[in-house]
Short mmCIF file of C-alpha atoms and ligand atoms in Angstrom, two decimals:
data_model
loop_
_atom_site.label_atom_id
_atom_site.label_comp_id
_atom_site.label_asym_id
_atom_site.label_seq_id
_atom_site.Cartn_x
_atom_site.Cartn_y
_atom_site.Cartn_z
CA MET A 1 214.53 189.55 180.84
CA ARG A 2 216.00 189.24 184.62
CA ILE A 3 219.01 191.52 185.14
CA ALA A 4 221.10 191.36 187.67
CA PHE A 5 223.15 194.83 187.51
CA VAL A 6 226.62 193.78 190.00
CA ALA A 7 229.07 196.24 191.34
CA MET A 8 232.28 194.83 191.95
CA SER A 9 232.55 197.42 194.89
CA GLY A 10 234.09 197.45 198.13
CA VAL A 11 237.81 199.46 198.96
CA ARG A 12 240.86 197.61 198.16
CA VAL A 13 244.26 197.24 200.06
CA ARG A 14 246.55 194.91 199.03
CA ASP A 15 249.04 195.14 201.01
CA ALA A 16 248.54 193.51 204.04
CA GLU A 17 250.88 195.80 206.47
CA LEU A 18 249.13 198.92 205.48
CA MET A 19 245.52 196.89 205.51
CA ALA A 20 245.80 196.02 209.01
CA ARG A 21 248.03 199.11 210.02
CA GLY A 22 244.81 200.99 208.33
CA LEU A 23 242.15 198.80 210.72
CA THR A 24 243.79 200.49 213.98
CA LEU A 25 243.70 203.97 212.92
CA PRO A 26 240.10 205.46 213.07
CA GLY A 27 240.75 208.07 210.42
CA PHE A 28 242.23 205.18 208.01
CA VAL A 29 238.56 203.02 209.31
CA GLU A 30 235.59 205.69 209.58
CA ARG A 31 236.69 206.88 205.98
CA SER A 32 237.15 203.54 204.03
CA GLN A 33 233.82 202.70 205.84
CA VAL A 34 232.26 206.05 204.05
CA ILE A 35 233.65 204.92 200.99
CA ALA A 36 232.62 201.69 200.73
CA SER A 37 229.23 202.26 201.28
CA LEU A 38 228.44 204.24 198.70
CA PRO A 39 226.09 202.58 195.12
CA SER A 40 227.10 202.44 192.12
CA LEU A 41 225.58 205.55 190.09
CA GLY A 42 226.91 203.95 187.06
CA LEU A 43 225.07 201.09 187.14
CA LEU A 44 221.72 202.81 188.19
CA THR A 45 221.38 205.48 185.92
CA LEU A 46 221.60 202.25 183.36
CA ALA A 47 218.47 200.22 184.89
CA GLY A 48 217.37 203.67 184.92
CA MET A 49 217.10 203.57 181.00
CA THR A 50 215.99 200.03 181.31
CA PRO A 51 211.83 199.58 180.69
CA GLU A 52 209.86 197.99 183.53
CA HIS A 53 208.51 195.23 181.50
CA HIS A 54 212.33 193.43 182.75
CA GLU A 55 213.29 192.09 186.43
CA MET A 56 215.93 194.31 187.76
CA VAL A 57 218.20 193.64 190.72
CA TYR A 58 221.60 195.79 192.20
CA LEU A 59 224.19 193.77 193.65
CA GLU A 60 227.19 194.30 194.99
CA ALA A 61 230.69 191.68 195.43
CA PRO A 62 232.45 193.42 198.29
CA ASP A 63 234.93 190.85 197.85
CA GLN A 64 235.49 187.16 196.30
CA ALA A 65 233.22 185.21 198.75
CA ALA A 66 230.53 187.21 197.90
CA ALA A 67 231.10 187.70 194.35
CA ASP A 68 231.08 183.39 194.60
CA ALA A 69 227.69 183.96 196.02
CA ILE A 70 225.90 185.65 193.26
CA SER A 71 223.34 183.35 191.50
CA THR A 72 223.82 183.20 188.08
CA ASP A 73 219.38 182.27 187.46
CA PHE A 74 219.61 185.74 185.52
CA ASP A 75 218.91 186.53 180.94
CA LEU A 76 221.25 189.04 181.46
CA MET A 77 224.13 190.08 183.59
CA ALA A 78 226.20 193.82 183.84
CA ILE A 79 229.09 193.70 185.21
CA SER A 80 230.15 197.09 186.42
CA SER A 81 234.00 197.45 188.04
CA PHE A 82 237.34 200.16 188.26
CA SER A 83 240.96 198.41 187.99
CA ALA A 84 241.08 197.24 191.32
CA GLN A 85 238.98 194.68 191.15
CA ILE A 86 238.74 193.87 187.69
CA ASP A 87 240.35 190.22 188.26
CA GLU A 88 237.25 189.18 190.27
CA GLY A 89 234.48 190.70 187.88
CA TYR A 90 236.67 188.15 185.21
CA ALA A 91 235.96 185.62 187.73
CA LEU A 92 232.27 185.82 187.80
CA ALA A 93 231.50 186.57 184.26
CA ASP A 94 233.14 183.59 183.57
CA ARG A 95 231.87 181.70 186.19
CA VAL A 96 227.77 183.22 184.81
CA ARG A 97 228.53 182.81 181.30
CA ALA A 98 229.19 179.16 182.27
CA SER A 99 225.56 179.02 183.58
CA GLY A 100 224.59 180.33 179.61
CA CYS A 101 223.69 184.02 181.30
CA THR A 102 224.35 186.67 178.67
CA VAL A 103 227.34 189.00 180.58
CA VAL A 104 227.75 192.60 180.21
CA MET A 105 230.85 194.36 181.20
CA GLY A 106 231.39 197.93 181.37
CA GLY A 107 233.53 201.07 183.73
CA PRO A 108 236.70 202.69 183.01
CA HIS A 109 238.92 199.56 183.25
CA VAL A 110 237.03 197.33 180.22
CA SER A 111 237.05 200.99 178.30
CA VAL A 112 240.78 200.76 177.82
CA CYS A 113 241.65 197.39 178.07
CA THR A 114 238.46 196.20 176.03
CA ASP A 115 240.38 193.14 174.10
CA GLU A 116 241.01 191.75 177.55
CA ALA A 117 237.64 191.86 178.56
CA ALA A 118 236.52 190.39 175.48
CA ALA A 119 238.25 187.26 176.65
CA HIS A 120 235.33 186.97 179.47
CA CYS A 121 231.94 188.56 178.29
CA ASP A 122 229.53 188.13 175.89
CA ALA A 123 229.83 192.11 174.83
CA VAL A 124 232.03 194.82 175.99
CA ILE A 125 230.67 198.54 176.59
CA ILE A 126 233.17 201.26 176.24
CA GLY A 127 232.62 204.80 177.10
CA GLU A 128 229.59 206.55 179.16
CA GLY A 129 227.10 203.38 179.49
CA GLU A 130 224.00 205.07 178.48
CA MET A 131 224.59 205.77 174.41
CA SER A 132 224.85 201.81 173.87
CA TRP A 133 222.53 200.74 176.98
CA PRO A 134 219.03 200.67 174.55
CA GLN A 135 220.80 198.59 172.13
CA VAL A 136 222.36 196.01 173.90
CA LEU A 137 219.40 195.47 175.79
CA ALA A 138 217.05 195.57 172.45
CA ASP A 139 220.18 192.55 171.02
CA ALA A 140 220.16 190.67 174.38
CA GLU A 141 216.49 190.15 174.18
CA ARG A 142 217.28 188.74 170.35
CA GLY A 143 219.88 186.95 171.40
CA ALA A 144 221.87 188.05 169.74
CA VAL A 145 224.19 190.86 171.40
CA GLN A 146 227.46 192.20 169.38
CA PRO A 147 231.24 191.79 171.04
CA ARG A 148 231.70 195.44 171.29
CA TYR A 149 229.49 198.09 171.59
CA GLY A 150 230.43 202.08 171.95
CA GLN A 151 233.79 204.16 171.46
CA LEU A 152 236.36 206.42 173.32
CA GLY A 153 236.22 209.52 172.89
CA THR A 154 232.15 210.50 172.34
CA SER A 155 230.16 212.16 175.05
CA PHE A 156 226.74 211.37 176.43
CA ASP A 157 224.20 214.50 176.28
CA LEU A 158 223.58 214.81 179.48
CA ARG A 159 220.80 216.93 178.85
CA GLN A 160 219.05 213.42 177.74
CA ALA A 161 219.98 212.19 181.48
CA PRO A 162 218.19 209.19 182.64
CA MET A 163 216.92 209.07 186.09
CA PRO A 164 218.86 206.77 188.03
CA ARG A 165 216.66 204.22 189.73
CA HIS A 166 217.52 204.46 193.22
CA SER A 167 214.87 202.50 194.64
CA LEU A 168 216.95 198.81 193.54
CA LEU A 169 218.56 199.87 196.75
CA ASP A 170 217.44 198.83 200.22
CA PRO A 171 217.00 201.54 201.80
CA GLU A 172 218.66 199.91 205.22
CA ARG A 173 222.05 199.53 203.64
CA TYR A 174 222.78 202.91 202.03
CA ASN A 175 222.91 206.70 203.64
CA ARG A 176 225.23 208.25 201.12
CA LEU A 177 223.91 208.79 197.70
CA THR A 178 225.69 210.17 194.03
CA VAL A 179 224.00 212.33 192.11
CA GLN A 180 226.21 213.66 188.79
CA THR A 181 225.86 217.33 188.04
CA SER A 182 228.50 217.07 185.31
CA ARG A 183 231.29 215.29 183.94
CA GLY A 184 234.62 215.87 182.55
CA CYS A 185 236.67 218.40 183.57
CA PRO A 186 238.39 221.27 182.37
CA HIS A 187 242.14 220.59 183.83
CA ARG A 188 244.19 216.43 182.49
CA CYS A 189 245.95 215.62 185.24
CA GLU A 190 248.00 212.50 183.62
CA PHE A 191 247.57 210.15 186.27
CA CYS A 192 244.23 210.56 186.35
CA ALA A 193 241.80 207.54 185.31
CA ALA A 194 237.77 209.46 185.99
CA THR A 195 235.46 210.32 182.81
CA PRO A 196 238.44 212.20 180.91
CA LEU A 197 240.15 208.44 180.86
CA MET A 198 236.66 207.90 177.99
CA SER A 199 235.55 211.35 177.02
CA PRO A 200 236.71 214.57 175.98
CA GLY A 201 235.54 218.07 177.32
CA TYR A 202 233.38 219.76 179.71
CA ARG A 203 229.19 218.36 180.60
CA GLN A 204 226.79 220.34 182.98
CA LYS A 205 223.84 218.16 183.42
CA PRO A 206 221.04 220.80 183.32
CA MET A 207 219.87 221.76 186.56
CA ASP A 208 215.55 220.37 186.51
CA LEU A 209 216.82 216.88 185.85
CA VAL A 210 219.69 216.96 188.66
CA LEU A 211 217.12 218.21 191.07
CA ALA A 212 214.44 215.79 190.14
CA GLU A 213 217.40 213.17 191.02
CA ILE A 214 218.09 214.94 194.83
CA ASP A 215 214.30 214.65 194.94
CA ALA A 216 213.55 211.27 193.88
CA ILE A 217 216.45 210.78 196.77
CA GLN A 218 214.80 212.92 199.38
CA ASN A 219 211.37 210.78 198.38
CA LEU A 220 213.27 207.47 199.47
CA TRP A 221 215.75 208.69 202.03
CA SER A 222 214.77 211.20 205.12
CA HIS A 223 217.88 212.81 205.33
CA PRO A 224 220.56 211.44 203.06
CA PHE A 225 223.98 212.63 202.37
CA LEU A 226 224.90 213.46 198.81
CA GLU A 227 228.57 212.32 197.59
CA PHE A 228 228.26 214.41 194.01
CA ALA A 229 229.81 212.27 192.11
CA ASP A 230 231.58 214.83 189.87
CA ASP A 231 235.04 214.42 187.90
CA ASN A 232 235.20 218.14 189.27
CA SER A 233 232.09 220.41 190.08
CA CYS A 234 231.97 224.23 190.69
CA VAL A 235 233.86 225.04 187.30
CA ASP A 236 231.08 226.82 186.57
CA ARG A 237 229.83 228.99 188.84
CA ARG A 238 226.28 230.54 187.86
CA TYR A 239 225.51 227.02 187.73
CA TRP A 240 226.45 226.38 190.63
CA LYS A 241 224.93 229.71 192.80
CA ASN A 242 222.10 228.87 191.62
CA LEU A 243 222.16 224.64 192.53
CA CYS A 244 222.68 225.60 196.09
CA ARG A 245 219.92 228.70 195.96
CA ALA A 246 217.90 225.50 195.10
CA MET A 247 218.98 223.47 197.93
CA ILE A 248 218.97 225.52 200.75
CA PRO A 249 215.28 225.21 201.43
CA ARG A 250 215.49 220.72 200.86
CA ARG A 251 218.14 221.08 203.57
CA LEU A 252 220.74 219.08 202.82
CA ARG A 253 223.91 218.00 203.61
CA TRP A 254 226.48 217.62 201.16
CA PHE A 255 229.91 215.88 200.62
CA THR A 256 232.11 216.69 196.20
CA GLU A 257 235.19 216.87 194.41
CA ALA A 258 236.60 220.32 193.35
CA ASP A 259 239.66 222.50 192.24
CA LEU A 260 241.54 225.15 194.17
CA SER A 261 239.05 227.35 192.11
CA VAL A 262 235.92 227.08 194.49
CA ALA A 263 238.61 229.40 197.27
CA GLU A 264 238.21 232.13 194.73
CA ASP A 265 234.11 232.80 194.48
CA GLU A 266 233.01 233.81 198.64
CA GLU A 267 229.75 234.92 196.42
CA LEU A 268 229.55 230.57 195.78
CA LEU A 269 231.71 229.64 199.34
CA ALA A 270 228.94 231.11 201.55
CA LEU A 271 225.80 229.35 199.09
CA MET A 272 227.65 226.56 199.17
CA ALA A 273 228.30 226.81 203.35
CA GLU A 274 224.62 227.93 203.94
CA SER A 275 223.20 224.68 201.46
CA GLY A 276 224.44 222.30 203.56
CA CYS A 277 228.18 221.56 202.25
CA ALA A 278 229.63 219.28 205.23
CA GLN A 279 233.33 219.29 203.16
CA ILE A 280 234.67 218.58 199.97
CA LEU A 281 237.98 217.07 198.58
CA ILE A 282 240.54 218.87 197.08
CA GLY A 283 243.42 217.40 194.49
CA LEU A 284 246.84 219.67 196.12
CA GLU A 285 248.90 216.44 195.58
CA SER A 286 251.96 217.67 196.89
CA PRO A 287 252.60 220.32 199.59
CA GLU A 288 255.77 221.64 197.23
CA ALA A 289 255.65 222.66 193.86
CA GLY A 290 258.28 220.83 192.69
CA ALA A 291 256.70 217.05 192.22
CA LEU A 292 253.77 219.15 190.76
CA GLY A 293 255.79 220.61 187.52
CA GLY A 294 253.90 218.93 184.55
CA ILE A 295 251.32 216.56 186.55
CA GLU A 296 248.50 218.81 183.97
CA LEU A 297 249.05 218.38 180.76
CA ARG A 298 247.38 221.53 179.59
CA GLY A 299 248.93 224.36 181.34
CA ASP A 300 250.78 223.35 184.56
CA TRP A 301 247.46 223.95 186.31
CA LYS A 302 248.48 222.55 189.55
CA ARG A 303 252.04 224.18 190.05
CA ARG A 304 250.94 227.40 188.84
CA ARG A 305 248.21 227.18 191.35
CA HIS A 306 250.42 225.94 194.75
CA ASP A 307 251.33 229.15 196.03
CA ARG A 308 247.09 229.44 196.79
CA TYR A 309 246.99 226.62 198.37
CA LEU A 310 246.97 227.53 202.07
CA ALA A 311 245.32 231.08 202.23
CA ALA A 312 242.34 228.80 199.82
CA ILE A 313 242.21 226.25 202.83
CA GLU A 314 241.49 229.00 204.81
CA ARG A 315 239.22 230.81 203.59
CA VAL A 316 236.82 227.62 202.25
CA GLN A 317 237.18 226.43 206.22
CA SER A 318 235.96 230.06 207.18
CA TYR A 319 232.44 229.42 205.98
CA GLY A 320 232.67 226.36 207.77
CA ILE A 321 233.20 224.22 205.03
CA SER A 322 235.83 221.54 206.06
CA VAL A 323 238.43 220.12 203.43
CA ASN A 324 239.75 216.88 202.76
CA GLY A 325 243.41 217.72 201.27
CA CYS A 326 244.05 214.90 198.71
CA PHE A 327 248.02 214.20 198.89
CA ILE A 328 249.60 211.15 196.16
CA LEU A 329 253.18 209.92 197.43
CA GLY A 330 255.79 208.82 194.49
CA LEU A 331 255.25 211.72 192.69
CA ASP A 332 258.29 211.73 190.45
CA GLY A 333 260.87 213.95 192.32
CA HIS A 334 259.90 212.89 195.75
CA THR A 335 262.21 211.69 198.26
CA PRO A 336 262.67 210.39 201.61
CA ALA A 337 261.61 213.86 203.07
CA ILE A 338 258.66 214.16 201.07
CA PHE A 339 256.95 212.17 204.33
CA ASP A 340 257.48 214.77 206.95
CA GLN A 341 256.71 217.54 204.40
CA VAL A 342 253.22 215.97 203.72
CA TYR A 343 252.42 215.95 207.75
CA HIS A 344 253.87 219.57 208.68
CA PHE A 345 251.65 220.62 206.13
CA VAL A 346 248.99 219.22 207.13
CA GLN A 347 249.74 220.30 210.77
CA ASP A 348 250.38 224.37 209.22
CA SER A 349 247.15 224.55 206.83
CA ASP A 350 244.51 223.62 209.55
CA LEU A 351 243.07 220.96 206.91
CA THR A 352 240.50 218.56 208.75
CA GLU A 353 240.38 215.80 206.73
CA VAL A 354 243.58 214.45 204.15
CA GLN A 355 243.89 211.25 202.21
CA VAL A 356 246.96 210.13 201.28
CA THR A 357 247.26 207.61 198.45
CA LEU A 358 250.46 206.06 196.12
CA MET A 359 250.41 207.28 192.76
CA THR A 360 248.35 204.86 190.44
CA ALA A 361 249.57 203.85 187.21
CA PHE A 362 245.50 202.91 185.79
CA PRO A 363 245.34 201.79 182.28
CA GLY A 364 244.64 203.97 179.47
CA THR A 365 246.24 207.30 181.34
CA PRO A 366 249.19 208.88 179.92
CA LEU A 367 250.91 208.24 183.54
CA TYR A 368 250.67 204.21 182.56
CA ARG A 369 251.62 204.83 178.88
CA ARG A 370 254.76 207.30 180.44
CA LEU A 371 256.08 204.89 183.00
CA TYR A 372 255.60 201.63 180.42
CA ASP A 373 257.09 203.20 177.98
CA SER A 374 259.87 203.78 180.53
CA ASP A 375 259.96 200.31 181.97
CA ARG A 376 258.93 201.58 184.86
CA LEU A 377 256.06 199.13 185.58
CA LEU A 378 256.84 196.34 188.34
CA ASP A 379 253.87 194.41 186.20
CA ALA A 380 251.64 196.36 183.57
CA THR A 381 248.65 193.65 183.81
CA ALA A 382 248.97 193.80 187.71
CA TRP A 383 245.26 195.85 188.25
CA ASP A 384 244.41 194.49 191.73
CA ARG A 385 247.19 196.70 192.24
CA CYS A 386 245.55 199.73 190.79
CA THR A 387 244.24 201.03 194.45
CA LEU A 388 245.82 204.08 195.48
CA PHE A 389 247.33 202.49 198.71
CA ASP A 390 249.53 199.51 196.58
CA ILE A 391 252.93 199.97 194.80
CA ASN A 392 253.17 198.93 190.65
CA TYR A 393 256.17 201.51 189.72
CA GLN A 394 259.60 202.01 190.03
CA PRO A 395 260.12 205.59 192.24
CA SER A 396 262.26 208.55 189.90
CA HIS A 397 264.29 209.67 193.80
CA MET A 398 263.25 206.57 196.05
CA SER A 399 263.20 203.12 196.34
CA VAL A 400 260.25 201.05 196.27
CA ALA A 401 260.68 199.97 199.67
CA GLU A 402 261.41 203.79 201.18
CA LEU A 403 257.63 204.01 199.66
CA ARG A 404 256.24 201.84 201.11
CA SER A 405 257.44 202.17 204.51
CA GLY A 406 257.39 206.23 203.94
CA PHE A 407 253.86 205.75 203.26
CA HIS A 408 252.99 203.42 206.19
CA GLU A 409 254.36 205.67 208.86
CA LEU A 410 253.15 208.80 207.50
CA VAL A 411 249.35 207.46 207.33
CA SER A 412 249.80 206.31 211.26
CA ARG A 413 250.97 210.00 211.83
CA LEU A 414 248.05 211.70 210.02
CA TYR A 415 245.05 209.46 211.01
CA SER A 416 246.52 208.25 215.04
CA PRO A 417 243.05 209.34 217.37
CA GLU A 418 245.35 211.50 219.01
CA ALA A 419 246.04 213.91 214.71
CA SER A 420 242.12 212.72 214.20
CA ALA A 421 240.92 214.31 217.31
CA ALA A 422 242.99 217.47 216.76
CA ARG A 423 241.43 218.28 213.61
CA LYS A 424 238.09 217.47 214.31
CA THR A 425 238.82 219.36 217.54
CA ARG A 426 240.29 222.52 215.17
CA PHE A 427 237.95 223.08 213.01
CA ARG A 428 234.76 222.67 215.42
CA ALA A 429 236.44 225.75 216.92
CA LEU A 430 237.20 227.30 213.72
CA ARG A 431 232.83 226.89 213.34
CA ARG A 432 232.44 227.86 216.39
CA SER A 433 233.94 231.58 216.27
CA ARG A 434 232.56 231.78 213.29
CA ARG A 435 229.14 231.13 214.17
CA ARG A 436 230.02 233.88 216.88
CA SER A 437 231.14 236.19 214.28
CA ALA A 438 228.12 235.86 212.15
CA ARG A 439 225.48 236.11 215.42
CA LEU A 440 227.59 239.79 216.26
CA ALA A 441 227.05 240.84 212.53
CA SER A 442 223.66 240.16 212.52
C1 B12 B 501 231.79 207.78 193.49
C2 B12 B 501 233.41 206.82 193.69
C3 B12 B 501 233.82 205.46 194.17
C4 B12 B 501 232.36 205.17 194.83
C5 B12 B 501 230.98 204.58 193.97
C6 B12 B 501 232.01 203.02 193.22
C7 B12 B 501 231.38 202.80 191.99
N1 B12 B 501 230.82 201.29 192.20
O1 B12 B 501 230.51 203.50 191.47
C8 B12 B 501 233.04 204.55 196.14
C9 B12 B 501 233.27 205.44 196.99
C10 B12 B 501 232.57 202.80 196.50
C11 B12 B 501 234.19 204.32 195.37
C12 B12 B 501 235.63 203.03 195.85
C13 B12 B 501 236.62 202.99 194.62
N2 B12 B 501 237.77 203.51 193.71
CO1 B12 B 501 236.45 205.13 193.36
N3 B12 B 501 235.47 206.67 192.34
C14 B12 B 501 234.20 207.43 192.98
C15 B12 B 501 234.21 208.58 191.98
C16 B12 B 501 234.55 209.80 192.65
C17 B12 B 501 232.68 208.76 191.39
C18 B12 B 501 232.23 207.28 190.34
C19 B12 B 501 230.52 207.69 189.81
O2 B12 B 501 229.80 207.69 190.29
N4 B12 B 501 231.03 208.10 188.23
C20 B12 B 501 229.72 208.04 187.70
C21 B12 B 501 229.13 207.17 187.05
C22 B12 B 501 227.82 207.22 186.40
O3 B12 B 501 229.87 207.43 186.07
P1 B12 B 501 230.75 205.64 185.92
O4 B12 B 501 230.88 204.71 187.09
O5 B12 B 501 232.29 206.05 185.43
O6 B12 B 501 229.41 204.83 184.91
C23 B12 B 501 229.39 204.71 183.57
C24 B12 B 501 230.58 204.34 182.46
O7 B12 B 501 231.65 204.47 183.38
C25 B12 B 501 229.76 203.55 182.02
N5 B12 B 501 229.98 201.99 182.99
C26 B12 B 501 230.11 202.31 184.25
N6 B12 B 501 230.11 200.76 184.63
C27 B12 B 501 229.23 199.78 183.48
C28 B12 B 501 228.61 198.72 183.22
C29 B12 B 501 228.53 198.08 182.40
C30 B12 B 501 227.80 197.19 182.33
C31 B12 B 501 228.06 199.27 181.50
C32 B12 B 501 227.62 199.10 179.92
C33 B12 B 501 228.34 200.34 181.51
C34 B12 B 501 229.13 200.90 182.13
O8 B12 B 501 228.64 203.67 182.23
C35 B12 B 501 228.60 204.85 183.36
C36 B12 B 501 227.31 205.55 182.74
O9 B12 B 501 227.94 206.47 181.73
C37 B12 B 501 235.19 208.56 191.14
C38 B12 B 501 236.00 209.74 190.67
C39 B12 B 501 235.22 210.04 189.23
N7 B12 B 501 234.91 211.60 189.72
O10 B12 B 501 234.92 209.49 188.70
C40 B12 B 501 236.37 207.21 191.56
C41 B12 B 501 237.09 206.53 191.32
C42 B12 B 501 236.20 205.66 189.84
N8 B12 B 501 237.43 205.27 191.66
C43 B12 B 501 239.06 205.25 192.21
C44 B12 B 501 239.15 203.85 192.81
C45 B12 B 501 240.59 203.55 192.48
C46 B12 B 501 238.33 203.28 193.65
C47 B12 B 501 239.14 202.16 194.75
C48 B12 B 501 239.58 200.91 194.28
C49 B12 B 501 239.36 202.74 195.85
C50 B12 B 501 239.66 201.69 196.62
N9 B12 B 501 241.55 201.35 196.53
O11 B12 B 501 239.52 200.85 197.30
C51 B12 B 501 237.53 201.82 195.13
C52 B12 B 501 237.03 200.59 194.63
C53 B12 B 501 236.11 200.34 195.66
C54 B12 B 501 234.43 200.35 194.31
N10 B12 B 501 233.24 200.21 194.97
O12 B12 B 501 234.91 200.00 193.19
C55 B12 B 501 239.07 205.35 190.60
C56 B12 B 501 238.90 203.98 189.38
C57 B12 B 501 240.45 204.32 188.47
C58 B12 B 501 240.44 202.89 187.75
N11 B12 B 501 240.50 202.83 186.18
O13 B12 B 501 240.11 201.73 188.46
C59 B12 B 501 238.43 206.90 190.83
C60 B12 B 501 237.87 207.00 188.65
C61 B12 B 501 239.15 207.84 190.99
C62 B12 B 501 240.27 207.91 190.95
N12 B12 B 501 241.36 208.12 191.84
O14 B12 B 501 241.29 207.92 189.93
N13 B12 B 501 234.15 205.04 194.14
#
């Protein structure tokens, strides 16, 4: 079969004023360029499971025009999308299906909005695709795909993880590649729309499979920058210490997302730094403790860690690993004072990078359910607002207009040329002094 793997990609911001403002801010532009350059590991993984006798292409649709330009001359099209681009994904599916090509869809959105998706494609694959893909291929080859495959709440055994088919990518177009070492998270935050939305538990991929993926990438790219697409890396510290030791001779530079506890193990931090860890993204969510209450549903983990934020940031950065602190604006309890609080926390904390987003009720999350039940969603199916940069609910302690204008102002203050440059200069000075003290110590 001629198979097209299509990722609805690109960064989405519906708020035109914010987008216009963002484009004047180097910090914002830089981050979105980085963001937009990552391929869909989900599709490359399925392509890795697809027998060689099939002809395969990997395509991206960063916007409607690109989606409209995609050929229909395939036997099977596998579309991957998050909520933000799902309407464009459905339009593409409708057009391609009308041409007689079999269309199947997967990903976190269609896994929780299955009936909606079924109206636009021949098959909806629910949850982690590896469990269903071989059957989907066999059925498609016989021209008899089933309307649904898979179910929520089941987990793929990562010991069977296939090698993603990075060879489908144009090496010129990508220099930042994703590798996944684990799925799931020990915590359950009510807003989280990542793997925990689809599958329970925390699973680690065998290290030899991860190293094989890294080696395959290094065979295609001489100096790749790696992004670990884990929901929460470094939970299994012994595993990560061994992985870092194995990465040192590979001379890599990498980024990942982890929770605050990564700062508690100095041996791990030293190994991460030595193995090329450039930056860690940590979900701090809120600079003040009040709004953190109840976010983590299992044990209020985030609230209980609030008083360690500053020390943790300082410790991680003291190893020359920059911290990208993530804040969510508009959490329940946030008043218009929150914008100043975030700004001053960033100043006082020496954070090198900062990511501010708006609370977003992704379908299938406990947050979506809670806001829906309390009639606080502005439009229950406005998926194109699920961008992390658009408002789709009534905040608890401010108006939508106050949240929007406060967020705009904060973005301008945090990502202004001066503020961005000052954070970088501060981190470079910190790294220099660290190197100096290391030299003096040796
Ligand atoms: C890497 C990443 C990106 C990358 C790459 C995106 C991509 N196309 O894969 C970039 C940086 C481009 C990106 C951008 C955005 N992202 Co992002 N991203 C992630 C991240 C960190 C990892 C995703 C990943 O690679 N997972 C590993 C792969 C193996 O899993 P997977 O993609 O889910 O695929 C599996 C299944 O879903 C399924 N599957 C998926 N697609 C398909 C298709 C078919 C046909 C089948 C059969 C199966 C299938 O099978 C796969 C294998 O099991 C997640 C957070 C997380 N930890 O998950 C956020 C996350 C997915 N991103 C999110 C968001 C909101 C965005 C943006 C909309 C932000 C914005 N405003 O622009 C943009 C969207 C642009 C886009 N590309 O779609 C949300 C999505 C929530 C939702 N339910 O919609 C997440 C969950 C983070 C969050 N804060 O909640 N993102």
